[in-house]
Coordinates of C-alpha atoms and ligand atoms in Angstrom, one line a residue:
X1 CA -0.1 0.0 -0.1
X2 CA 1.3 3.6 -0.8
X3 CA 2.5 5.2 2.3
X4 CA 0.0 8.2 2.3
X5 CA -3.0 5.7 1.9
X6 CA -1.6 3.7 4.8
X7 CA -1.5 6.6 7.2
X8 CA -4.8 7.8 5.8
X9 CA -6.5 4.5 6.6
X10 CA -4.9 3.9 9.9
X11 CA -5.6 7.2 11.5
X12 CA -8.2 9.0 9.1
X13 CA -8.9 12.0 11.5
X14 CA -5.1 13.1 11.8
X15 CA -5.4 15.7 9.2
X16 CA -2.4 17.8 9.9
X17 CA -0.2 14.8 10.3
X18 CA -1.2 13.7 6.7
X19 CA -0.4 17.1 5.6
X20 CA 3.1 16.8 6.8
X21 CA 3.7 13.6 5.9
X22 CA 2.5 14.4 2.3
X23 CA 5.0 17.2 2.0
X24 CA 7.9 15.2 3.0
X25 CA 7.1 12.4 0.8
X26 CA 6.6 14.5 -2.1
X27 CA 10.2 16.0 -1.6
X28 CA 11.7 12.7 -1.2
X29 CA 10.6 10.7 -4.1
X30 CA 14.0 11.3 -5.9
X31 CA 16.1 10.3 -3.0
X32 CA 14.3 7.0 -2.8
X33 CA 14.6 6.6 -6.3
X34 CA 18.3 7.0 -6.2
X35 CA 18.7 4.9 -3.0
X36 CA 16.7 1.7 -3.4
X37 CA 18.0 0.4 0.0
X38 CA 15.9 2.9 1.8
X39 CA 12.8 1.3 0.0
X40 CA 14.0 -2.2 0.7
X41 CA 14.6 -1.4 4.5
X42 CA 10.9 0.2 4.7
X43 CA 12.5 3.5 6.2
X44 CA 9.3 5.4 4.9
X45 CA 6.9 3.0 6.9
X46 CA 9.1 3.3 10.0
X47 CA 9.7 6.7 10.0
X48 CA 6.0 7.9 10.0
X49 CA 5.2 5.4 13.1
X50 CA 6.1 7.0 16.3
X51 CA 8.4 4.9 18.3
X52 CA 6.0 5.6 21.3
X53 CA 3.0 7.5 22.1
X54 CA 2.1 8.3 25.7
X55 CA -1.4 9.6 26.6
X56 CA -2.6 10.2 30.1
X57 CA -5.3 11.7 32.3
X58 CA -4.4 15.0 34.1
X59 CA -6.6 15.8 37.2
X60 CA -6.1 19.2 38.9
X61 CA -8.2 21.5 41.4
X62 CA -9.2 24.9 40.2
X63 CA -9.7 27.8 42.4
X64 CA -13.3 27.2 43.2
X65 CA -12.3 23.8 44.4
X66 CA -13.7 21.9 41.3
X67 CA -11.8 18.6 39.9
X68 CA -11.0 19.5 36.4
X69 CA -9.6 16.8 33.8
X70 CA -7.6 17.4 31.0
X71 CA -5.5 14.9 28.4
X72 CA -2.0 14.8 28.5
X73 CA 0.3 13.6 25.7
X74 CA 4.0 13.0 24.6
X75 CA 4.8 11.7 21.2
X76 CA 8.2 10.2 21.2
X77 CA 8.5 10.0 17.3
X78 CA 12.2 9.2 16.6
X79 CA 15.3 8.6 18.6
X80 CA 17.9 7.3 15.8
X81 CA 20.3 10.4 16.0
X82 CA 19.7 11.4 19.8
X83 CA 17.4 11.6 22.8
X84 CA 13.8 12.8 21.8
X85 CA 13.6 16.6 21.8
X86 CA 10.7 18.9 21.0
X87 CA 8.3 21.4 22.9
X88 CA 5.1 21.1 24.9
X89 CA 1.7 22.8 23.8
X90 CA -0.8 23.8 26.1
X91 CA -3.9 24.8 23.9
X92 CA -7.3 23.6 23.7
X93 CA -6.9 22.7 19.8
X94 CA -4.2 20.1 21.0
X95 CA -5.0 16.4 19.9
X96 CA -3.0 13.4 18.9
X97 CA -2.9 14.4 15.0
X98 CA -1.7 17.9 15.8
X99 CA 1.2 16.6 18.1
X100 CA 2.1 13.9 15.7
X101 CA 2.5 16.3 12.9
X102 CA 4.8 18.5 15.2
X103 CA 6.8 15.4 16.4
X104 CA 7.1 14.3 12.8
X105 CA 8.4 17.8 11.5
X106 CA 10.6 18.1 14.7
X107 CA 12.7 14.7 13.6
X108 CA 13.7 16.6 10.3
X109 CA 14.1 19.9 11.9
X110 CA 16.4 18.7 14.7
X111 CA 18.3 16.6 12.1
X112 CA 19.0 19.8 10.2
X113 CA 20.6 21.6 13.2
X114 CA 23.5 19.0 13.0
X115 CA 23.2 18.7 16.8
X116 CA 22.4 15.0 18.2
X117 CA 18.6 15.3 18.8
X118 CA 15.8 13.0 18.1
X119 CA 12.2 14.3 17.6
X120 CA 9.4 14.4 19.8
X121 CA 6.4 16.8 20.9
X122 CA 3.8 16.8 23.6
X123 CA 1.2 18.9 25.5
X124 CA -2.2 19.0 26.5
X125 CA -5.5 20.3 25.6
X126 CA -5.5 22.5 28.7
X127 CA -6.2 26.4 28.2
X128 CA -4.1 28.5 30.1
X129 CA -6.0 31.6 29.1
X130 CA -7.8 33.1 32.0
X131 CA -6.4 30.8 34.8
X132 CA -4.7 32.1 37.7
X133 CA -1.1 31.5 38.7
X134 CA -2.1 28.9 41.2
X135 CA -4.2 26.8 38.6
X136 CA -1.4 27.2 36.2
X137 CA 1.0 25.7 38.8
X138 CA -1.5 23.1 40.0
X139 CA -1.9 22.1 36.3
X140 CA 1.7 21.9 35.6
X141 CA 2.6 19.8 38.7
X142 CA -0.2 17.2 37.9
X143 CA 1.0 17.0 34.3
X144 CA 4.7 16.5 35.3
X145 CA 3.8 13.8 38.0
X146 CA 2.9 11.7 35.1
X147 CA 5.2 12.8 32.5
X148 CA 8.3 12.5 34.6
X149 CA 8.1 8.6 34.3
X150 CA 8.9 8.9 30.7
X151 CA 11.5 11.8 30.3
X152 CA 15.0 12.5 31.4
X153 CA 18.3 14.2 30.3
X154 CA 19.2 11.2 28.1
X155 CA 15.9 9.8 27.1
X156 CA 13.6 12.7 26.1
X157 CA 14.1 16.4 27.0
X158 CA 11.0 18.8 26.4
X159 CA 10.8 22.5 25.9
X160 CA 8.2 25.2 25.5
X161 CA 5.6 25.9 22.6
X162 CA 2.3 27.6 22.3
X163 CA 1.1 28.2 25.8
X164 CA 4.2 26.9 27.6
X165 CA 6.7 29.6 28.5
X166 CA 9.1 30.5 31.1
X167 CA 6.4 30.4 34.0
X168 CA 5.1 26.9 32.8
X169 CA 8.6 25.6 32.3
X170 CA 9.4 26.6 35.8
X171 CA 6.6 24.9 37.5
X172 CA 7.4 21.8 35.6
X173 CA 11.0 21.7 36.4
X174 CA 10.3 22.4 39.8
X175 CA 8.0 19.2 40.2
X176 CA 10.3 17.1 38.3
X177 CA 13.2 17.9 40.6
X178 CA 11.0 17.3 43.5
X179 CA 9.8 14.1 42.4
X180 CA 13.2 12.5 41.3
X181 CA 15.3 14.4 43.9
X182 CA 17.8 15.4 41.2
X183 CA 18.8 18.7 39.2
X184 CA 19.3 17.6 35.6
X185 CA 18.7 19.3 32.2
X186 CA 15.5 17.4 31.6
X187 CA 13.6 20.4 30.2
X188 CA 15.1 23.4 28.2
X189 CA 13.8 27.0 28.1
X190 CA 14.6 26.9 31.8
X191 CA 15.1 30.4 33.9
X192 CA 18.7 31.7 33.8
X193 CA 19.1 31.4 37.7
X194 CA 18.2 27.6 37.3
X195 CA 20.2 26.1 34.4
X196 CA 18.8 28.1 31.5
X197 CA 20.8 29.4 28.6
X198 CA 21.1 32.8 27.4
X199 CA 19.5 33.6 24.0
X200 CA 16.9 30.5 24.3
X201 CA 13.9 32.9 24.6
X202 CA 15.1 34.9 21.7
X203 CA 16.4 32.0 19.5
X204 CA 13.5 31.1 17.4
X205 CA 12.5 34.5 16.2
X206 CA 16.2 35.7 15.8
X207 CA 16.9 32.4 14.0
X208 CA 13.9 33.0 11.5
X209 CA 15.1 36.4 10.6
X210 CA 18.9 35.2 10.2
X211 CA 17.5 32.5 7.9
X212 CA 15.7 35.5 5.8
X213 CA 18.8 37.5 5.8
X214 CA 20.7 34.3 4.6
X215 CA 18.1 34.0 1.6
X216 CA 18.5 37.6 0.6
X217 CA 22.3 37.5 0.9
X218 CA 22.2 35.0 -1.8
X219 CA 21.1 37.8 -4.1
X220 CA 23.3 40.3 -2.6
X221 CA 20.3 41.9 -0.5
X222 CA 19.9 42.6 3.0
X223 CA 16.7 43.5 5.6
X224 CA 17.7 47.2 5.7
X225 CA 14.7 49.5 4.7
X226 CA 12.4 46.6 4.3
X227 CA 8.7 46.4 5.7
X228 CA 7.8 43.1 7.3
X229 CA 4.4 41.4 8.2
X230 CA 4.5 39.4 11.4
X231 CA 1.6 37.3 12.8
X232 CA 1.3 36.1 16.4
X233 CA 2.6 38.2 19.4
X234 CA 4.3 35.5 21.7
X235 CA 7.6 34.3 22.1
X236 CA 8.6 33.8 18.5
X237 CA 6.8 36.9 17.0
X238 CA 8.3 39.1 19.7
X239 CA 11.9 38.1 19.2
X240 CA 11.5 37.9 15.3
X241 CA 10.3 41.7 15.5
X242 CA 13.3 42.6 17.7
X243 CA 15.6 41.1 15.3
X244 CA 14.0 42.6 12.3
X245 CA 14.0 46.3 13.9
X246 CA 17.7 45.7 14.9
X247 CA 18.7 44.6 11.3
X248 CA 16.7 47.7 10.0
X249 CA 13.4 46.1 8.8
X250 CA 10.0 47.7 9.9
X251 CA 7.6 45.3 11.3
X252 CA 3.9 46.7 10.5
X253 CA 1.8 43.9 11.5
X254 CA 1.5 41.4 14.7
X255 CA -1.4 39.6 16.1
X256 CA -3.1 37.3 18.6
X257 CA -6.0 34.9 18.3
X258 CA -8.8 37.9 18.7
X259 CA -7.2 40.1 16.1
X260 CA -4.5 41.9 14.5
X261 CA -2.6 45.2 14.7
X262 CA -1.5 47.4 11.5
X263 CA 0.9 50.0 12.4
X264 CA 1.8 52.0 9.3
X265 CA 4.8 53.7 11.1
X266 CA 6.2 50.5 12.4
X267 CA 6.8 48.8 15.7
X268 CA 10.0 50.2 17.1
X269 CA 11.9 49.0 20.4
X270 CA 10.0 51.1 22.6
X271 CA 6.7 49.8 21.2
X272 CA 8.1 46.3 21.1
X273 CA 8.7 46.6 24.9
X274 CA 5.1 47.6 25.4
X275 CA 4.0 44.5 23.5
X276 CA 6.3 42.3 25.7
X277 CA 4.8 43.7 28.8
X278 CA 1.3 43.3 27.6
X279 CA 1.7 39.5 26.6
X280 CA 4.3 38.4 29.0
X281 CA 3.4 40.2 32.2
X282 CA -0.3 41.2 32.0
X283 CA -1.2 38.5 29.5
X284 CA -3.6 41.0 27.9
X285 CA -5.0 41.2 24.2
X286 CA -3.1 43.1 21.4
X287 CA -6.3 45.7 20.8
X288 CA -4.7 47.5 24.0
X289 CA -1.7 48.4 21.6
X290 CA -4.1 50.5 19.4
X291 CA -5.3 52.3 22.6
X292 CA -1.8 53.2 23.6
X293 CA -0.7 54.0 20.0
X294 CA -3.7 55.6 18.3
X295 CA -1.8 55.6 14.8
X296 CA -1.9 52.0 14.8
X297 CA -5.3 50.2 13.5
X298 CA -6.7 46.9 15.5
X299 CA -8.9 44.6 13.2
X300 CA -10.8 41.9 15.1
X301 CA -10.8 38.4 13.8
X302 CA -13.7 38.1 11.5
X303 CA -14.5 34.2 11.5
X304 CA -16.8 34.4 8.5
X305 CA -14.0 36.1 6.4
X306 CA -12.3 33.9 3.6
X307 CA -8.8 35.3 4.2
X308 CA -6.9 37.1 7.0
X309 CA -6.4 40.8 6.2
X310 CA -3.3 40.9 8.0
X311 CA -1.6 39.4 4.9
X312 CA -3.2 41.9 2.8
X313 CA -0.6 44.9 3.2
X314 CA 2.2 46.1 0.9
X315 CA 5.4 44.6 2.5
X316 CA 8.8 43.0 1.3
X317 CA 8.8 40.1 3.8
X318 CA 6.4 37.9 5.8
X319 CA 7.2 36.3 9.0
X320 CA 4.3 33.9 10.0
X321 CA 4.8 33.3 14.0
X322 CA 1.4 32.1 15.3
X323 CA 0.2 28.6 14.5
X324 CA -0.4 25.9 11.9
X325 CA -2.2 26.5 8.7
X326 CA -2.8 30.3 9.3
X327 CA -2.0 31.2 5.6
X328 CA -4.5 29.7 3.3
X329 CA -4.5 29.9 -0.4
X330 CA -6.2 33.3 -0.7
X331 CA -3.7 34.8 2.1
X332 CA -0.8 33.4 0.2
X333 CA -2.0 35.1 -3.2
X334 CA -2.5 38.4 -1.2
X335 CA 1.1 38.1 0.2
X336 CA 2.3 37.6 -3.5
X337 CA 0.0 40.5 -4.9
X338 CA 1.4 42.9 -2.1
X339 CA 4.9 42.5 -3.3
X340 CA 6.2 40.3 -0.6
X341 CA 9.4 38.1 -1.8
X342 CA 10.8 36.5 1.2
X343 CA 8.6 34.4 3.7
X344 CA 10.1 32.7 6.5
X345 CA 8.4 30.5 9.0
X346 CA 8.4 31.3 12.7
X347 CA 5.7 29.1 13.3
X348 CA 5.3 25.3 12.4
X349 CA 3.7 24.6 9.1
X350 CA 1.8 27.9 9.1
X351 CA 0.9 27.9 5.3
X352 CA -1.3 25.6 3.7
X353 CA 0.2 23.3 1.0
X354 CA -1.6 25.5 -2.1
X355 CA 0.1 28.3 -0.5
X356 CA 3.4 26.6 -0.5
X357 CA 2.9 25.5 -4.2
X358 CA 2.0 29.3 -5.1
X359 CA 5.1 30.6 -3.2
X360 CA 7.5 28.3 -5.1
X361 CA 5.7 29.1 -8.5
X362 CA 6.1 32.7 -7.9
X363 CA 9.7 32.0 -7.2
X364 CA 9.1 33.6 -3.6
X365 CA 12.1 33.1 -1.0
X366 CA 10.1 30.6 1.0
X367 CA 11.8 29.0 3.9
X368 CA 9.7 26.2 5.7
X369 CA 9.3 26.1 9.5
X370 CA 11.5 23.2 9.9
X371 CA 14.5 25.1 8.5
X372 CA 13.5 28.5 9.4
X373 CA 12.3 28.1 13.1
X374 CA 15.1 25.5 14.0
X375 CA 16.9 28.3 16.0
X376 CA 14.9 27.5 19.0
X377 CA 15.7 23.7 19.2
X378 CA 19.2 24.5 18.2
X379 CA 19.8 26.6 21.3
X380 CA 17.8 24.1 23.5
X381 CA 20.5 21.7 22.3
X382 CA 23.3 24.2 23.4
X383 CA 21.2 24.5 26.8
X384 CA 21.6 20.9 27.1
X385 CA 25.3 20.8 26.2
X386 CA 25.9 23.6 28.9
X387 CA 23.9 21.7 31.4
X388 CA 26.0 18.5 30.7
X389 CA 29.2 20.4 31.2
X390 CA 27.7 22.5 34.1
X391 CA 28.9 25.8 32.5
X392 CA 27.2 28.9 31.2
X393 CA 28.2 30.5 27.9
X394 CA 27.9 34.3 27.5
X395 CA 25.5 36.0 25.3
X396 CA 27.9 36.6 22.4
X397 CA 28.9 32.9 22.5
X398 CA 25.3 31.6 22.1
X399 CA 24.1 34.0 19.7
X400 CA 27.3 33.5 17.4
X401 CA 26.8 29.7 17.5
X402 CA 23.0 30.4 16.7
X403 CA 24.1 32.5 13.6
X404 CA 26.5 29.9 12.3
X405 CA 23.8 27.1 13.0
X406 CA 21.2 29.0 10.8
X407 CA 23.7 29.9 8.3
X408 CA 24.6 26.3 7.9
X409 CA 21.3 24.9 7.7
X410 CA 20.3 27.7 5.0
X411 CA 23.6 26.3 3.0
X412 CA 22.6 22.7 3.4
X413 CA 19.1 23.4 2.0
X414 CA 20.2 25.3 -0.7
X415 CA 23.1 22.9 -1.7
X416 CA 20.7 20.0 -1.5
X417 CA 18.1 21.6 -3.6
X418 CA 20.4 22.4 -6.1
X419 CA 21.8 18.7 -6.0
X420 CA 18.6 17.3 -6.7
X421 CA 17.7 19.6 -9.6
X422 CA 15.5 22.1 -7.8
X423 CA 17.4 25.1 -7.2
X424 CA 16.5 27.5 -4.0
X425 CA 13.4 25.3 -3.4
X426 CA 14.2 25.3 0.4
X427 CA 11.1 23.0 0.7
X428 CA 12.9 19.9 -1.0
X429 CA 16.3 21.1 0.4
X430 CA 15.0 20.9 4.0
X431 CA 13.2 17.6 3.7
X432 CA 15.9 15.7 1.8
X433 CA 18.6 17.0 3.8
X434 CA 16.9 16.0 7.2
X435 CA 15.5 12.8 5.9
X436 CA 18.9 11.4 4.7
X437 CA 20.7 12.0 7.9
X438 CA 17.9 10.3 9.9
X439 CA 17.3 7.5 7.5
X440 CA 21.1 6.6 7.3
X441 CA 21.1 6.4 11.1
X442 CA 18.2 4.2 11.1
X443 CA 19.7 1.9 8.6
X444 CA 23.0 1.7 10.7
X445 CA 21.0 0.9 13.9
X446 CA 19.1 -2.0 12.5
X447 CA 15.5 -2.9 12.7
X448 CA 14.7 -1.4 16.0
Ligands
NDP1 P1 3.3 31.5 22.0 O1 2.1 30.9 23.0 O2 3.9 32.3 22.9 O3 2.4 32.6 21.2 C1 1.6 32.1 20.2 C2 1.0 33.4 19.4 O4 0.1 32.8 18.3 C3 0.1 34.2 20.3 O5 0.1 35.3 19.8 C4 -1.3 33.4 20.1 O6 -2.4 34.3 20.2 C5 -1.3 33.3 18.7 N1 -2.0 31.9 18.4 C6 -1.8 30.6 18.8 N2 -2.6 29.9 18.6 C7 -3.7 30.8 17.5 C8 -4.8 30.3 16.7 N3 -5.0 29.1 16.8 N4 -5.3 31.4 16.0 C9 -4.5 32.5 16.0 N5 -3.5 32.9 16.9 C10 -3.1 31.9 17.4 O7 3.7 30.5 21.2 P2 5.2 30.4 20.5 O8 5.4 32.0 20.0 O9 6.1 29.7 21.2 O10 4.7 29.7 19.1 C11 4.4 30.0 17.9 C12 4.6 29.2 16.7 O11 5.9 28.8 16.6 C13 3.9 27.8 17.0 O12 3.7 27.3 15.8 C14 5.1 27.1 17.5 O13 5.0 25.6 17.3 C15 6.2 27.6 16.7 N6 7.6 27.2 17.3 C16 7.9 27.8 18.7 C17 9.1 27.6 19.3 C18 9.7 28.2 20.3 O14 10.9 28.0 20.8 N7 8.6 28.7 21.2 C19 10.2 26.9 18.4 C20 10.0 26.6 16.8 C21 8.6 26.8 16.5 P3 -2.9 34.4 21.9 O15 -2.2 35.3 22.6 O16 -4.4 35.0 21.7 O17 -3.0 33.0 22.4

């Protein structure tokens, strides 16, 4: 049976997982043709099946003494090149299919970083919005009480993702340490005073901008004096905007799940400080930005609209940094029509397949998330190294390493795409390069 038919018939409801696998399978066809040993060893059938799926009940008590129950997950997808590594997502939309897609993408992303990390992903359908600090803490402790049986610094090292930031990592690390009576690098994204790495919070956003700069540099261009559309206003979006401003680009949009802001004059460092305080300290909504800066326009989400107007503004670059499938085919057409020629994905799989096809057809410099947002997991890998050596590197040291890693990922994707006859197709470059590394390791390790 064809691999896509197989996964669809086995798990018919896992739409996002099918989407992620389809993209990789399409890219690697020429690799399988040139390397029949991958086919005879059934590498594809093995790589789409998680090594282990853990699902568990997460009971917790809210502030009104009600007992609440959420569902917890950890997908241990592939450990051929290192311990499972990938974030935890807390969002009501979380289900097995979404986490399998994220874990699958993570396998190839981590391979691209050149660091020894396998792929995993996890989380819960818990919604942190509107919960008190104490509720968040009780939930995180209950979640970690079960998860702690399955992870460890040499086994599986989770990090943050949507809804899991420094606060949640702190509560989970505290509980792990208490249960195990050991202080180890079992999570990344830790606070600086208790084993974290400098530049980890910044790494994903900075990395997506470094990747865009590398793509432009191929044509001898830079980000200076460009205008950028950014979506999201969380961890990745904030630091993408910070690096854009530093490199001379003007971010003119950002968003959250209730709406988006268009600021014609652009976000500067002072306005960005307001956004960070709004989202990270007060956990507020982006509409407040327009109250603070009246020159900006706030547009609430219209659930009946066939496209997101955020993507319908004149600009040079686009950085989707919110969530999967946030750019539909119409949004992609608007992006192209508005003159954008660089798209660098801070989020995972934010562009729907028809949108990706359009970007490639229109020769947009398009970097898929598994390449462009690999800076986050790369610095997580550097956090693991620092924890193992019990040392801390300086900000410059970590940022320089991040820059070199992003430069190398870009070159690997570029060279691989060229070698396989699809020059500057970063989708093929990333998928083929990540796949061959993991597939070769799986061949070496035998049928396990
Ligand atoms: P955060 O939770 O910090 O921020 C997410 C942002 O996206 C928020 O502004 C949120 O709005 C918005 N958002 C989330 N879900 C939706 C939705 N369904 N519709 C509209 N807006 C939404 O998460 P991160 O910044 O960490 O993650 C953003 C993306 O980057 C995700 O795709 C994640 O997988 C990816 N990523 C993150 C990495 C990291 O290091 N953190 C590493 C690599 C990839 P609101 O405030 O209303 O919830």
